GROMACS .gro file of C-alpha atoms in nm:
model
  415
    1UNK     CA    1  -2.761   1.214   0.510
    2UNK     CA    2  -2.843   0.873   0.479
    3UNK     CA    3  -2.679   0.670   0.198
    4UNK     CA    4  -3.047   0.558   0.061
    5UNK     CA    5  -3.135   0.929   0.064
    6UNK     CA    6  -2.801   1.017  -0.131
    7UNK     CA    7  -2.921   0.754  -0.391
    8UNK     CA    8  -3.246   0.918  -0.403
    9UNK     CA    9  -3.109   1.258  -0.418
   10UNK     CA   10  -2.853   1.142  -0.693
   11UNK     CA   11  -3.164   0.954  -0.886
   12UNK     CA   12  -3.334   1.281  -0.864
   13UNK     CA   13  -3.071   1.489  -1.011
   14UNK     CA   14  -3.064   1.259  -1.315
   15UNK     CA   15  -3.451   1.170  -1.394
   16UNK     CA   16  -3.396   1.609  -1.432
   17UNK     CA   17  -3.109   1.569  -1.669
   18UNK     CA   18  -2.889   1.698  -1.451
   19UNK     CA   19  -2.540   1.522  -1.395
   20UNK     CA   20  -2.543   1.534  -0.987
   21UNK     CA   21  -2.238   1.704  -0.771
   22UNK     CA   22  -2.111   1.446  -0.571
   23UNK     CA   23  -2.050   1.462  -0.215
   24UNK     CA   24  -1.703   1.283  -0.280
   25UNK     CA   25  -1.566   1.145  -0.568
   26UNK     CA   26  -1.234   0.862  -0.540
   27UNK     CA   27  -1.031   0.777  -0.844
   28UNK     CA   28  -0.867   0.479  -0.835
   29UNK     CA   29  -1.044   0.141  -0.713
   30UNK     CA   30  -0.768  -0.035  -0.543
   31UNK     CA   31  -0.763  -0.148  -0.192
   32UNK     CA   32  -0.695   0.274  -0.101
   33UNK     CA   33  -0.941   0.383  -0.315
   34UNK     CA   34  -1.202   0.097  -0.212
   35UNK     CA   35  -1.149   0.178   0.110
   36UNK     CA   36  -1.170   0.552   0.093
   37UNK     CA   37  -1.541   0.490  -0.084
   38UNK     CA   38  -1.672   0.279   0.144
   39UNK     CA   39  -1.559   0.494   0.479
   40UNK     CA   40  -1.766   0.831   0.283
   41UNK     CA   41  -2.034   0.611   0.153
   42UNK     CA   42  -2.073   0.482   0.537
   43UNK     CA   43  -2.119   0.826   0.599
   44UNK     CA   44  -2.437   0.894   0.393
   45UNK     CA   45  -2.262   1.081   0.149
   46UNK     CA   46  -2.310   1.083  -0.215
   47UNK     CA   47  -2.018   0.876  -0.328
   48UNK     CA   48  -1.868   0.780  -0.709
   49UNK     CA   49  -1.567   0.532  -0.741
   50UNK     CA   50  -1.409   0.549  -1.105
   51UNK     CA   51  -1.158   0.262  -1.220
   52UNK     CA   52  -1.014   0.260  -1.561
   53UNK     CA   53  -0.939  -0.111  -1.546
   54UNK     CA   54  -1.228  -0.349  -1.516
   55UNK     CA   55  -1.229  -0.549  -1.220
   56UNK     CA   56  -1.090  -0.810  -1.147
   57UNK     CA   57  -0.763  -0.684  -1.296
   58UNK     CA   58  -0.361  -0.828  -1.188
   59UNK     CA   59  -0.179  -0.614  -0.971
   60UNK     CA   60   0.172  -0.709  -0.943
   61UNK     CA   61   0.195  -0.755  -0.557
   62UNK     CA   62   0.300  -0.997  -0.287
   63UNK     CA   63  -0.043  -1.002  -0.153
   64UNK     CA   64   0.053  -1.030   0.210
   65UNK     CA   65  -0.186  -0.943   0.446
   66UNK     CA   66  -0.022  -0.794   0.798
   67UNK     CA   67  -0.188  -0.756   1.110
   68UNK     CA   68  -0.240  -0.371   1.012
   69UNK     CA   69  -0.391  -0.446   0.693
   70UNK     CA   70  -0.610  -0.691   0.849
   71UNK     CA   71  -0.744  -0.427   1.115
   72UNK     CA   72  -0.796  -0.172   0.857
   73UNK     CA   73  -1.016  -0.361   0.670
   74UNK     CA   74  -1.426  -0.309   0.637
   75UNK     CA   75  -1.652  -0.443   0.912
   76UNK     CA   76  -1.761  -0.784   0.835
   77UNK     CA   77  -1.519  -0.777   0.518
   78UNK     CA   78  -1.476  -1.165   0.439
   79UNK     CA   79  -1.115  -1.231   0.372
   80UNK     CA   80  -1.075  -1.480   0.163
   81UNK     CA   81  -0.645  -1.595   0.240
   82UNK     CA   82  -0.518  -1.850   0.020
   83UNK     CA   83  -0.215  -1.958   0.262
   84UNK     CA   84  -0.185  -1.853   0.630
   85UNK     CA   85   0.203  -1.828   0.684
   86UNK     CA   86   0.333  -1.996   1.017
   87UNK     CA   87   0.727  -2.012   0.902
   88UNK     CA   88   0.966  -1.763   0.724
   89UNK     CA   89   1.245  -1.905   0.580
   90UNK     CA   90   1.549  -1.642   0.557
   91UNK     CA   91   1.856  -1.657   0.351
   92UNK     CA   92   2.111  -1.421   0.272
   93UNK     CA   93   2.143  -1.390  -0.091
   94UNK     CA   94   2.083  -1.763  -0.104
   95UNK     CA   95   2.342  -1.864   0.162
   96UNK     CA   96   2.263  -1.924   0.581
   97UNK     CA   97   1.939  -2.052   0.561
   98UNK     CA   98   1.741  -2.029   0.859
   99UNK     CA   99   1.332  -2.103   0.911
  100UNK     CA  100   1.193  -1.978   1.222
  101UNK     CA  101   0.866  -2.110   1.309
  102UNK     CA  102   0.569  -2.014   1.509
  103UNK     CA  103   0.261  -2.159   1.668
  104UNK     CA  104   0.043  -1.891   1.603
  105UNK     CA  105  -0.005  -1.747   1.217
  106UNK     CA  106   0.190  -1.504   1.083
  107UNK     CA  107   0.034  -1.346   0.805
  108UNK     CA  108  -0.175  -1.470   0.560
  109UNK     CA  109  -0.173  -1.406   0.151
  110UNK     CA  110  -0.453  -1.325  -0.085
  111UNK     CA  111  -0.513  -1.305  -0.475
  112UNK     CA  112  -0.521  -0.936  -0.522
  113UNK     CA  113  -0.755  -0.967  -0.746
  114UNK     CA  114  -1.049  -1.081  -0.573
  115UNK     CA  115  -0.933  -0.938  -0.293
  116UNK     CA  116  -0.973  -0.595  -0.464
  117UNK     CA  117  -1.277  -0.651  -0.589
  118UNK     CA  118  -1.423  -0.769  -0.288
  119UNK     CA  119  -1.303  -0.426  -0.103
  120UNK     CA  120  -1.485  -0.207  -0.401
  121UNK     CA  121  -1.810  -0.482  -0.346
  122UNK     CA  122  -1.810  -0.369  -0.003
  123UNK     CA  123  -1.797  -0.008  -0.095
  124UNK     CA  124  -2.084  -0.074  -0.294
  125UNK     CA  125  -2.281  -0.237  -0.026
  126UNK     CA  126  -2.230   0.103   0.180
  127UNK     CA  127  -2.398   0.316  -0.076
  128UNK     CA  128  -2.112   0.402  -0.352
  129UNK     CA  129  -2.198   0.384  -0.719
  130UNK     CA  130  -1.887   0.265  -0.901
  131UNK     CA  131  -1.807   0.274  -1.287
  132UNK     CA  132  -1.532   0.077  -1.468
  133UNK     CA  133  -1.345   0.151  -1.789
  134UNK     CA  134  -1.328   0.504  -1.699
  135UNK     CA  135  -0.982   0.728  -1.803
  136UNK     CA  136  -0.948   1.041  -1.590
  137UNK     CA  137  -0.794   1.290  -1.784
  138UNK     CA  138  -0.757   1.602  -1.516
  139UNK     CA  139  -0.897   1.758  -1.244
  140UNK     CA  140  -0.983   2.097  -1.231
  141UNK     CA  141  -1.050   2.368  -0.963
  142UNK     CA  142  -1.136   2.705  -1.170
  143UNK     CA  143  -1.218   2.781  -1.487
  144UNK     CA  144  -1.552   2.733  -1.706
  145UNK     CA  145  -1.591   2.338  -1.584
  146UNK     CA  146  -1.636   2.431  -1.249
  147UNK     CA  147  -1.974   2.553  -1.104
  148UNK     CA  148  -1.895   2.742  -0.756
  149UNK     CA  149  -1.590   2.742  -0.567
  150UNK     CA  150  -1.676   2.427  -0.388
  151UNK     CA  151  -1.717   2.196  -0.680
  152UNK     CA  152  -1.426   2.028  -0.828
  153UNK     CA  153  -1.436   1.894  -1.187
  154UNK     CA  154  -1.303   1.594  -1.282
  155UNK     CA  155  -1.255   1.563  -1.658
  156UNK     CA  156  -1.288   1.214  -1.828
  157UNK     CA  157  -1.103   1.098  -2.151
  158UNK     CA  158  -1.411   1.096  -2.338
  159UNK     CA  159  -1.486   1.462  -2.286
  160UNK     CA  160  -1.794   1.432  -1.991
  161UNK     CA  161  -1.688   1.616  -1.643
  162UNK     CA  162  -1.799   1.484  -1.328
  163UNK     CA  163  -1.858   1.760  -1.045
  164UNK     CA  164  -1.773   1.675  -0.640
  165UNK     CA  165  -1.763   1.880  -0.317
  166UNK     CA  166  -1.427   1.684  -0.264
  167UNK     CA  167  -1.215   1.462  -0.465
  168UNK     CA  168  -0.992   1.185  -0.359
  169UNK     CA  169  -0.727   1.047  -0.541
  170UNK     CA  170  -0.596   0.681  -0.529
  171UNK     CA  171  -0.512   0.630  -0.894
  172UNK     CA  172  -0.144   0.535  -0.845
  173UNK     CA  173   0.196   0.678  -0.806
  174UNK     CA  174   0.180   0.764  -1.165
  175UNK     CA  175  -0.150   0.865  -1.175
  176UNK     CA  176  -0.312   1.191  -1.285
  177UNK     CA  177  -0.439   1.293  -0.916
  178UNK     CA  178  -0.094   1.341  -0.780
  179UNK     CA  179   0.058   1.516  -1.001
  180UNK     CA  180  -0.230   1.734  -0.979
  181UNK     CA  181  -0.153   1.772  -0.595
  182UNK     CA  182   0.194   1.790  -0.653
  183UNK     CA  183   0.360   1.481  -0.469
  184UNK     CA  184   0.700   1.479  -0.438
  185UNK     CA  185   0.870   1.150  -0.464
  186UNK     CA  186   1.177   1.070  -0.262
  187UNK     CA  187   1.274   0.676  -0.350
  188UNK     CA  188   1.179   0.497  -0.659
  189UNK     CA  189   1.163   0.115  -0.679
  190UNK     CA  190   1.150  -0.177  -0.930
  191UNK     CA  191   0.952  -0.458  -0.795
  192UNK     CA  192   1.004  -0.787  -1.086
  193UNK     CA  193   0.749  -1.058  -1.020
  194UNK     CA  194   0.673  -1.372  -1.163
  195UNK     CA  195   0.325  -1.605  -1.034
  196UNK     CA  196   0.458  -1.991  -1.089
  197UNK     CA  197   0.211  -2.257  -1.094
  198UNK     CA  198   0.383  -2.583  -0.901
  199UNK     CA  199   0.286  -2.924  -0.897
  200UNK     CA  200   0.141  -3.066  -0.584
  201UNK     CA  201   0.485  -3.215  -0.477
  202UNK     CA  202   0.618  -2.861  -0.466
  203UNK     CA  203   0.334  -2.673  -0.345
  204UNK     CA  204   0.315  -2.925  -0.077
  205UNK     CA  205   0.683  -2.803   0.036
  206UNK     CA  206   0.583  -2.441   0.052
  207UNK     CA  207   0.277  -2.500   0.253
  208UNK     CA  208   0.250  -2.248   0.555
  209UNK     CA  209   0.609  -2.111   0.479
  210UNK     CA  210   0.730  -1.786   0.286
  211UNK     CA  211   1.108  -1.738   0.182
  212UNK     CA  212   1.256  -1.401   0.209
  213UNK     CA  213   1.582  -1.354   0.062
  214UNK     CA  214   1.821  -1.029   0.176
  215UNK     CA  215   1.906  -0.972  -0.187
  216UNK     CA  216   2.284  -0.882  -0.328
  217UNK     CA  217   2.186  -0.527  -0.493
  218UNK     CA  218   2.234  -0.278  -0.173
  219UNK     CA  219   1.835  -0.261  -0.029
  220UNK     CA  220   1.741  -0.534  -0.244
  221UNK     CA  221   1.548  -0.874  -0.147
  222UNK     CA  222   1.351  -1.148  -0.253
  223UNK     CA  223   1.002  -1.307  -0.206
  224UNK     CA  224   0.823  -1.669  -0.229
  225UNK     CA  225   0.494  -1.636  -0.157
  226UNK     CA  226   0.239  -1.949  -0.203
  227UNK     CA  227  -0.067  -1.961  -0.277
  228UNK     CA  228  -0.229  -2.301  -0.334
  229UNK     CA  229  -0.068  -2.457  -0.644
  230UNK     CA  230   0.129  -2.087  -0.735
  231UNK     CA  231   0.419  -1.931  -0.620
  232UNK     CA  232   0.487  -1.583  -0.589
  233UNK     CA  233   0.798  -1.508  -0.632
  234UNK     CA  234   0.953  -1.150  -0.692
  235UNK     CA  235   1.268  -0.947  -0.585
  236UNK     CA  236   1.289  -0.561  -0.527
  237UNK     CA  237   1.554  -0.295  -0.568
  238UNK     CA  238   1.648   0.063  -0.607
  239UNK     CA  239   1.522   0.178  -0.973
  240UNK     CA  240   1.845   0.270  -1.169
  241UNK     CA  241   1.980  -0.105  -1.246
  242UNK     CA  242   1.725  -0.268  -1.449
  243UNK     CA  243   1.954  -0.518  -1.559
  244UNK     CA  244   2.027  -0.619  -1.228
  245UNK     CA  245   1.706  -0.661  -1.067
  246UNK     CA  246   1.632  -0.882  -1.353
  247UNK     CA  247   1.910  -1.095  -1.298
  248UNK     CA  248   1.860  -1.118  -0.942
  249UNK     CA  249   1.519  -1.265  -1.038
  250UNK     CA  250   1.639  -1.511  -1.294
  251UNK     CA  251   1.940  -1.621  -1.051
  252UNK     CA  252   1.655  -1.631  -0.752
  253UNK     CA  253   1.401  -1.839  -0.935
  254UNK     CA  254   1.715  -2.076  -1.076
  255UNK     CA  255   1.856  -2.177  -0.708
  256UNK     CA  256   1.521  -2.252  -0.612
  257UNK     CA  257   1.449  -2.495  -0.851
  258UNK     CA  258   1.175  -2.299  -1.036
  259UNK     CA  259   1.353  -2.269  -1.389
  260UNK     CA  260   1.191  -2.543  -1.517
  261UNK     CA  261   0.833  -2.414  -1.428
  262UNK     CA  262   0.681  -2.177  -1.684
  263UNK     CA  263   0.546  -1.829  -1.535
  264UNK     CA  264   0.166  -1.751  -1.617
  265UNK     CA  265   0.226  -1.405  -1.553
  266UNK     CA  266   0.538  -1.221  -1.517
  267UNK     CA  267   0.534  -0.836  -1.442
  268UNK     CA  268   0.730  -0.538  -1.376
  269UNK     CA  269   0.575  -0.225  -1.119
  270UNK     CA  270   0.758   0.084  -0.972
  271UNK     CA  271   0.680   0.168  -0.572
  272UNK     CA  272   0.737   0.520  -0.492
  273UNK     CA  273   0.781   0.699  -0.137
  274UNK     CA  274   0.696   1.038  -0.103
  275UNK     CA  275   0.920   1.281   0.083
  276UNK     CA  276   0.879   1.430   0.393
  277UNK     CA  277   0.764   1.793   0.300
  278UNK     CA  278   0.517   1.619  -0.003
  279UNK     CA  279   0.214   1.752   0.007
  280UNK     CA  280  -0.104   1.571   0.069
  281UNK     CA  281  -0.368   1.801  -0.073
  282UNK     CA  282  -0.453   2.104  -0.275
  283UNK     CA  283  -0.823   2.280  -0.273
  284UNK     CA  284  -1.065   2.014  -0.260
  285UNK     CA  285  -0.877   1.698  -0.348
  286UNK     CA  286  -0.671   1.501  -0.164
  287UNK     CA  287  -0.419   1.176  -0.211
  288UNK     CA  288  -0.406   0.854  -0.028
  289UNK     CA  289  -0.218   0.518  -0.106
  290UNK     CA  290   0.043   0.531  -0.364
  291UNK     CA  291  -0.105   0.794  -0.482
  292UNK     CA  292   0.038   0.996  -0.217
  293UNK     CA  293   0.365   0.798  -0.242
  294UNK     CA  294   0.253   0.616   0.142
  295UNK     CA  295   0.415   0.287   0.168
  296UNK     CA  296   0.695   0.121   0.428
  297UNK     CA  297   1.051   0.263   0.261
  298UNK     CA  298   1.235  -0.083   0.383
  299UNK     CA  299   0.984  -0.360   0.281
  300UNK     CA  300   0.778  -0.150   0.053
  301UNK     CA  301   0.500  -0.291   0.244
  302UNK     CA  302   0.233  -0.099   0.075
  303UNK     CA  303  -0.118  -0.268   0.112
  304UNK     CA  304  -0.189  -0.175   0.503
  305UNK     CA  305  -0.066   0.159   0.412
  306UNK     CA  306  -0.326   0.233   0.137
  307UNK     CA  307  -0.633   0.095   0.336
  308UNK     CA  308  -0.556   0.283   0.682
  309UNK     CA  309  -0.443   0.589   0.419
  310UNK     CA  310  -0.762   0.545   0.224
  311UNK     CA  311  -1.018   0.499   0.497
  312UNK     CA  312  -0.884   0.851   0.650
  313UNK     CA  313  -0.898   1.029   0.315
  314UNK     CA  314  -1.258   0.873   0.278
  315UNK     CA  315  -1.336   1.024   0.626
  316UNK     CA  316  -1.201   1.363   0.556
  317UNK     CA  317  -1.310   1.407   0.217
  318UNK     CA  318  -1.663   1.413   0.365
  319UNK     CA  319  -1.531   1.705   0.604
  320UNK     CA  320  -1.384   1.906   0.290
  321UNK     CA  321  -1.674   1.854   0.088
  322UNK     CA  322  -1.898   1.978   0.355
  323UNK     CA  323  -1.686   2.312   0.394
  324UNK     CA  324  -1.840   2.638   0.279
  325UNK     CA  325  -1.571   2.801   0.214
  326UNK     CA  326  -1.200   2.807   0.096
  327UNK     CA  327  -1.015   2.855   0.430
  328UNK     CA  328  -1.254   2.557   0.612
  329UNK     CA  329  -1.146   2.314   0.307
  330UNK     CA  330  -0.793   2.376   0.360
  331UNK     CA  331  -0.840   2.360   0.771
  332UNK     CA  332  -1.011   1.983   0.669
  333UNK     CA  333  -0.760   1.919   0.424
  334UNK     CA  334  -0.446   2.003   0.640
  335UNK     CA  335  -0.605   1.788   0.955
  336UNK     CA  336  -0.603   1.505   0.695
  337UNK     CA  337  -0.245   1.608   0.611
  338UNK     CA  338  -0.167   1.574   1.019
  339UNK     CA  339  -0.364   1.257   1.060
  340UNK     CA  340  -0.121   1.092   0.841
  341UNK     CA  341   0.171   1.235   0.937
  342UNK     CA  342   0.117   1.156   1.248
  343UNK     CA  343   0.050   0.776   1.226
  344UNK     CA  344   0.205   0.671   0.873
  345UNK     CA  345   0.406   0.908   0.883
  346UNK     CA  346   0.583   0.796   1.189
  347UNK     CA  347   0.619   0.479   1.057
  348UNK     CA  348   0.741   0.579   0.718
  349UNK     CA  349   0.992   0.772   0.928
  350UNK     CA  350   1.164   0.453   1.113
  351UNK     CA  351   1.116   0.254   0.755
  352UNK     CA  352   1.353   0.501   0.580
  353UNK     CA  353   1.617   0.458   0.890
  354UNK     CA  354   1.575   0.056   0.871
  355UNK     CA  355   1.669   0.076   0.499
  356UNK     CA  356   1.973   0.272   0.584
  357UNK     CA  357   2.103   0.003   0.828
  358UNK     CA  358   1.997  -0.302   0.545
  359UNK     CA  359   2.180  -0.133   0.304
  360UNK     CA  360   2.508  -0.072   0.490
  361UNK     CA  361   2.498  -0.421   0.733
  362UNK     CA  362   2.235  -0.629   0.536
  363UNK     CA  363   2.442  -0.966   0.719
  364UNK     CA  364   2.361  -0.778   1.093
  365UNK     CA  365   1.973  -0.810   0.991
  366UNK     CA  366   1.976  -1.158   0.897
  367UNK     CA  367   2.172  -1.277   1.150
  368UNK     CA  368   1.949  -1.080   1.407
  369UNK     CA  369   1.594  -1.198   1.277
  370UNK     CA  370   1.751  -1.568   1.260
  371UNK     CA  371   1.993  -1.574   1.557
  372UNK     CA  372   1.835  -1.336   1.846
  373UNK     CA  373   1.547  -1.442   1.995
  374UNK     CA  374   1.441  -1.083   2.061
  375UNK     CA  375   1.466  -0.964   1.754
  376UNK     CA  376   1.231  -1.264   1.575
  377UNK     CA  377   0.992  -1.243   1.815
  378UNK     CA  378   0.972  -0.840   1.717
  379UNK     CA  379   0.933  -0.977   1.343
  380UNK     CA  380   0.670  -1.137   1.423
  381UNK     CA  381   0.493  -0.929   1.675
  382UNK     CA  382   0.499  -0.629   1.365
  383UNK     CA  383   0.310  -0.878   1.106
  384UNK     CA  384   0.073  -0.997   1.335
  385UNK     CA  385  -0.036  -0.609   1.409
  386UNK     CA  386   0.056  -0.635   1.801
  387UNK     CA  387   0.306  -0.374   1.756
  388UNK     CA  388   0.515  -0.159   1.485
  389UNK     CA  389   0.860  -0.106   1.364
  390UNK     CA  390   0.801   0.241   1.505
  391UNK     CA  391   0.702   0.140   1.849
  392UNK     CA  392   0.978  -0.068   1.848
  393UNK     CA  393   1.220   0.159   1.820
  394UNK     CA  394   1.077   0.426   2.056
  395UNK     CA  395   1.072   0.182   2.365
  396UNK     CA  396   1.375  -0.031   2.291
  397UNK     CA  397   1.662   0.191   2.389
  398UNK     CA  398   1.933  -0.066   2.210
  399UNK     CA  399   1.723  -0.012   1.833
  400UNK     CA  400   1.724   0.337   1.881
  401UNK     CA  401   2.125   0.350   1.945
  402UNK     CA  402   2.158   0.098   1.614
  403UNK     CA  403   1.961   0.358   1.426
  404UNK     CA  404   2.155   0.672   1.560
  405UNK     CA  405   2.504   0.521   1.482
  406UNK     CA  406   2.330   0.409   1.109
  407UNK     CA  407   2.221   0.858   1.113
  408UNK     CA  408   2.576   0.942   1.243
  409UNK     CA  409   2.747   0.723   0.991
  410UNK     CA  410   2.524   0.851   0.676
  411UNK     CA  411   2.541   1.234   0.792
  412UNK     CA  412   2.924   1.182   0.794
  413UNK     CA  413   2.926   1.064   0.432
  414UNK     CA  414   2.706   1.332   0.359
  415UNK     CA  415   2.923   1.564   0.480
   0.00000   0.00000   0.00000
């Protein structure tokens, strides 16, 4: 079906006064949700994005854009970077500061803003109809809301229920699709972030160059990313010490000479990682992006996880929707479930081992990415999208005996 014929077919439906079944419908418009429209609208399916925010909306984020990220993106997608990052200045909870340079770029950083509205533009230009301002309340799968047995319902908070051969859901860690699905989350996260607007002087310092800090909480670090005349600048940790995150923040922002520079926005947001046996789907819906808990355990890298998560969801939702029966659905639904698994999940994998080793030798890290040739030029391989931490560690037989002594040392505490 081509996507002018789904609009027909959907413009049909409602000159009868029917409300139409959609082929697939996403909830959540952020860059996994975006992405899983546009990859089912490209299709020629039927395809309804719901947002309760209106866009553009803040999302408290880095906004750095890895090779990955980059190469998941929609053809002829216009990204629009505001810095493109060609040095990395580390430091070690503010001490042995080291920049490491390199000819060729990085990474670059966006405004998530327009950068998620541009993604849920493009789904639009491949065929999806979107609506803002709209509270999902529940999904359901039986009962008197739903139809047939391939029709999902998806209940709004004012009462009307949208019907879909397949549902995916990108609302959010927190959101109402997962918990539906029942995702299972393994490590929670406070992410503190303030955006700093900077004279020229000071901007002019930060040009081309991000800070990362390995941070004094175990797991912990901090972030300066610029953007024109703003700096990002945030810090990360385990949830369970509020109090400390914060005042690694206000200690980070201090030795860096910010203090004096008033914050236009300043924001709080929890990442969560799912666990291993989570699952990824139940019936007809499915979960992508932090909805599914899919992000990188060490950096809680999460953008290039919820495009490549979203645009597979988008692709297999059309495959569940178009199943007549129960047992194809789940078939669809649990190749979806391997597809992951067997890329992100892989990564997410390696991620959760490279947090064990930061926490326990966080000064071996930062005097490998600064000191070892090798291991920088590995840094910046992974962020330019050349390779991954995973590939990394499968060919280099010296990461993978790090790694096993880091398993051997945490299954003996364990013990």
């Amino acid at each position: 079906m081509s996507s002018d014929n789904a609009a027909q077919d959907a413009g049909r439906d409602a000159a009868e006064g029917q409300e139409p079944v959609w082929d697939v419908v996403v909830v959540g418009a952020g860059p996994a949700g975006a992405s899983a429209a546009h990859a089912a609208a490209s299709a020629g399916r039927r395809v309804l994005l719901l947002e309760k925010a209106e866009l553009p909306r803040y999302k408290t984020c880095g906004g750095g854009i890895i090779g990955p990220s980059r190469d998941a993106l929609p053809p002829g997608f216009e990204l629009l970077l505001r810095e493109r990052v060609h040095a990395v200045t580390f430091s070690l909870n503010g001490k042995l500061s080291r920049t490491r340079r390199s000819k060729r770029m990085l990474f670059g950083l966006i405004n998530r803003p327009e950068f998620d509205a541009g993604l849920v533009e493009a789904a639009q230009r491949a065929g999806a109809e979107v609506r803002t301002g709209v509270t999902v309340s529940r999904v359901e799968q039986h009962g008197p809301a739903v139809p047939d047995r391939r029709t999902v319902a998806v209940v709004l908070g004012d009462g009307q229920t949208v019907l879909a051969r397949a549902v995916v859901g990108a609302d959010g860690s927190a959101g109402r699709i997962g918990a539906h699905v029942g995702v299972k989350l393994e490590q929670v996260d406070l992410g503190l972030e303030a955006e700093i607007p900077v004279p020229p002087t000071v901007a002019e310092d930060w040009a081309g160059r991000v800070l990362i800090d390995w941070g004094p909480i175990p797991g912990s670090y901090g972030w300066v990313f610029p953007k024109g005349d703003t700096l990002t600048v945030g810090v990360i940790s385990e949830r369970g010490d509020g109090s400390g995150t914060k005042r690694y923040l206000e200690d980070f922002i201090a030795r860096l000479g910010l203090a004096g520079f008033e914050p236009s926005i300043s924001s709080g947001h929890l990442t969560r990682c799912r666990s291993d046996d989570s699952p990824l789907s139940r019936g007809r819906v499915i979960v992508c992006g932090d909805a599914a808990g899919l992000l990188e355990p060490w950096t809680r890298e999460g953008i290039s996880f919820a495009l490549r998560s979203g645009r597979l969801a988008g692709e297999w939702a059309v495959r569940i929707g178009e199943a007549q029966d129960a047992v194809d659905a789940r078939r669809q639904a649990l190749n979806y479930a391997f597809a992951i698994k067997a890329g992100l999940g892989v990564e997410m994998g390696v991620g959760r081992r490279m947090l064990g080793l930061y926490k326990r030798r966080p000064g071996l890290i930062h005097a490998a990415v600064t000191g070892f040739r090798p291991a920088w030029h590995a840094f910046a391989k992974i962020t330019r999208g050349t390779t991954t931490l995973a590939e990394i560690v499968r060919t280099h037989p010296a990461a993978r005996r790090v790694l096993s002594s880091v398993d051997r040392a945490e299954a003996a505490n364990a013990r």
